[in-house]
XYZ file of C-alpha atoms in Angstrom:
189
model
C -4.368 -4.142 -27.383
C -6.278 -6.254 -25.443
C -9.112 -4.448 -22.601
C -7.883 -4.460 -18.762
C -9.947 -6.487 -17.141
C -11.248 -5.282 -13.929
C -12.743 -7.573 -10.974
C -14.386 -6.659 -7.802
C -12.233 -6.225 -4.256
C -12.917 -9.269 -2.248
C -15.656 -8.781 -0.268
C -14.584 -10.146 3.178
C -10.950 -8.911 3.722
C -10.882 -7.340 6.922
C -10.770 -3.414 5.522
C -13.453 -4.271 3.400
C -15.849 -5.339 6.326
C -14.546 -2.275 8.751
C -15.449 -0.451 6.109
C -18.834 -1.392 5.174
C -19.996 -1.219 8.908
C -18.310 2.623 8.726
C -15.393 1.876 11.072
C -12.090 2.840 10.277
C -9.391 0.609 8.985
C -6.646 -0.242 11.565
C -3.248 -0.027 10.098
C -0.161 -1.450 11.142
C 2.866 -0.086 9.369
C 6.320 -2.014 8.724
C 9.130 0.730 8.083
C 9.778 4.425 10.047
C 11.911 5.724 7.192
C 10.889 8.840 4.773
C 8.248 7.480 2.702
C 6.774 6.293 6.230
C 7.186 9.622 7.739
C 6.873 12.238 5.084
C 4.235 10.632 2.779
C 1.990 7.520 4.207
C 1.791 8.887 7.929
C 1.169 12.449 7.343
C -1.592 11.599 4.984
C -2.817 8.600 7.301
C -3.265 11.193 10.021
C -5.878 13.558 7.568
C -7.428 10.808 6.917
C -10.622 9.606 9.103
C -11.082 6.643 7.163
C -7.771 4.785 8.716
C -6.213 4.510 12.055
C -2.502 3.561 12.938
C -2.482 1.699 15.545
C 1.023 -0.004 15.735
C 4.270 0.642 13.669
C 7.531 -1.771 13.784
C 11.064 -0.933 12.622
C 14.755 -2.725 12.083
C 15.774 0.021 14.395
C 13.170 0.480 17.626
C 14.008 4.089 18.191
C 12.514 5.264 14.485
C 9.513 3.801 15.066
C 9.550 4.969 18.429
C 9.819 8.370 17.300
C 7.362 7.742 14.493
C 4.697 6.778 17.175
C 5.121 9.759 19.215
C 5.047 12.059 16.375
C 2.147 10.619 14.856
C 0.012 9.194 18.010
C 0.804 5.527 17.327
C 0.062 3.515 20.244
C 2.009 0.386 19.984
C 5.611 -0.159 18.601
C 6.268 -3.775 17.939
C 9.687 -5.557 18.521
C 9.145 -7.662 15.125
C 6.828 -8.022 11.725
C 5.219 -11.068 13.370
C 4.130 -9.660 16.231
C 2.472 -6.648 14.264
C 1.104 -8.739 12.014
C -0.545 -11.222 14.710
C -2.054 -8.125 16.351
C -6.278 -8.560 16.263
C -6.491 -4.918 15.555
C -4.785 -4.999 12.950
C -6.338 -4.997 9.398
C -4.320 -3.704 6.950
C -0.624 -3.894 6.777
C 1.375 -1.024 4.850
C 4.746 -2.364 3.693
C 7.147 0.565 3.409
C 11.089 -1.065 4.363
C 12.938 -1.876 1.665
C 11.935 -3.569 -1.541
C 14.301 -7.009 -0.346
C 12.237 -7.030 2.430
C 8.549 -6.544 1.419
C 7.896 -10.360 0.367
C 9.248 -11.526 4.104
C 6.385 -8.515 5.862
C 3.916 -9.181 2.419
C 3.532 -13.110 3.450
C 3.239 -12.994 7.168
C 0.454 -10.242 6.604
C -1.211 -12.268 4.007
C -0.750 -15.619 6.567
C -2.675 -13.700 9.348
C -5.531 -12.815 6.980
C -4.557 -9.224 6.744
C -4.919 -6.893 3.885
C -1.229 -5.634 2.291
C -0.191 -2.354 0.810
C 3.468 -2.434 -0.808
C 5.204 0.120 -1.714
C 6.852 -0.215 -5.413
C 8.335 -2.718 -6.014
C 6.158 -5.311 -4.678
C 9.262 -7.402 -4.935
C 12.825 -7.775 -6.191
C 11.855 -11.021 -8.392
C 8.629 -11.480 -11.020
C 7.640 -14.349 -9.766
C 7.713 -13.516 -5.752
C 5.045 -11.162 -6.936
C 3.019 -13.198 -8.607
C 3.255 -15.999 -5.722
C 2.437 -13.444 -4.091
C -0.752 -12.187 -5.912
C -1.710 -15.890 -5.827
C -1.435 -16.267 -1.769
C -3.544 -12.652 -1.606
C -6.162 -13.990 -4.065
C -6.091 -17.318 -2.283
C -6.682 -16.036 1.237
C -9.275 -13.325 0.615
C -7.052 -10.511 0.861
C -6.433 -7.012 -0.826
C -3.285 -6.245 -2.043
C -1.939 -2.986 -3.002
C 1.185 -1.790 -4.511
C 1.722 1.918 -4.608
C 3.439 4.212 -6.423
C 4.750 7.913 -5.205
C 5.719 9.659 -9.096
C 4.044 11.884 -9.884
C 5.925 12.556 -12.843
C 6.107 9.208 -14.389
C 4.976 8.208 -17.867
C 1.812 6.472 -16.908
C 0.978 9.280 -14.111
C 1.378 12.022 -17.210
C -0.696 9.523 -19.505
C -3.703 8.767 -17.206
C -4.075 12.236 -15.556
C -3.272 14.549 -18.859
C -6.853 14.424 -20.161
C -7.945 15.640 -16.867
C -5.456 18.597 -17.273
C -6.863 19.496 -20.614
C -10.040 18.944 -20.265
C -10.752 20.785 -17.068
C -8.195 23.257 -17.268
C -6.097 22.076 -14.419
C -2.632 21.496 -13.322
C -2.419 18.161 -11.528
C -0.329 18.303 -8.400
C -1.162 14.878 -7.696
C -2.495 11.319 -8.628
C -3.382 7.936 -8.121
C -3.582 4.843 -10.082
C -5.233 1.839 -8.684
C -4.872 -1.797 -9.796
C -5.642 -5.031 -8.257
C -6.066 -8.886 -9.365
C -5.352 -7.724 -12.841
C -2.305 -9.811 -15.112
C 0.459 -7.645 -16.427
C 0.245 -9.042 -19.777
C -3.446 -7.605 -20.189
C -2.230 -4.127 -19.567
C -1.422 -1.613 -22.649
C 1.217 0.328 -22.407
C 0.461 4.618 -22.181
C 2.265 5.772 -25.685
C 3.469 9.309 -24.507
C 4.999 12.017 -26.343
């Protein structure tokens, strides 16, 4: 199998400079449903590192209720007006997966960082268009995945478990720029 190649995070995307001068990154988040309520913003909110500053959704009165519940500031009436906001840096992408590629591009055409949830897209090549427009502008791109009992979760955290005796509750796998035909598949048994 051939190695994963690994490259660095671009250096100038807008998270990436917040970071380095120790300011939080501003997050603007497309989607009020359960992943948005239950998973991202509850862990958003522990998290000093990031600030949600604006949230839009199809229906107004989620994300409404989204901001109120989780101190959101600004509710936005579409994805282009979140997406032109200067305070925002990084865009989390949490409707559904026919959707992300519309929210992914106009993120990525305002210079701002993207995290999708899984699936990135609905087609192979959107994705990789995709990928290309990120690399192109400067931009991280994230896709994430919430399993924690999938075969590549299981693969890359059971040494952990064995080794140290634990019982993961939790993990995460990070990947970006790398080409899916570089990547082994875990074998597990």
């Amino acid at each position: 199998m051939p190695p994963l190649t690994v490259t660095t995070l671009p250096p100038n995307s807008r998270s990436a400079l917040r970071r380095s001068a120790g300011l939080p990154i501003r997050v603007g988040l497309v989607g009020a449903g359960n992943w948005a309520n239950y998973g991202h913003l509850q862990a958003l909110s522990l998290l000093p590192a990031y600030e949600v500053v604006a949230i839009h959704a199809r229906r107004r009165d989620a994300a409404e209720a989204s901001a109120r519940e989780y101190g959101i500031a600004r509710v936005t009436d579409t994805v282009e007006e979140l997406v032109l906001l200067p305070e925002v840096d990084l865009v989390l992408v949490l409707n559904t997966a026919p959707q992300h590629a519309d929210v992914a591009r106009a993120a990525i055409a305002e210079g701002k960082d993207v995290f999708a949830e899984w699936p990135l897209t609905v087609s192979t090549d959107v994705a990789r268009a995709l990928a290309a427009s990120a690399a192109a502008a400067g931009v991280m791109h994230f896709v994430g995945l919430q399993r924690k009992r999938g075969a590549r979760q299981r693969w890359l955290s059971l040494p952990l478990a064995v080794a140290l005796h634990l019982v993961v509750l939790s993990s995460l796998v990070f990947a970006q720029y790398w080409n899916v035909e570089t990547v082994p598949e875990p074998q597990v048994n």
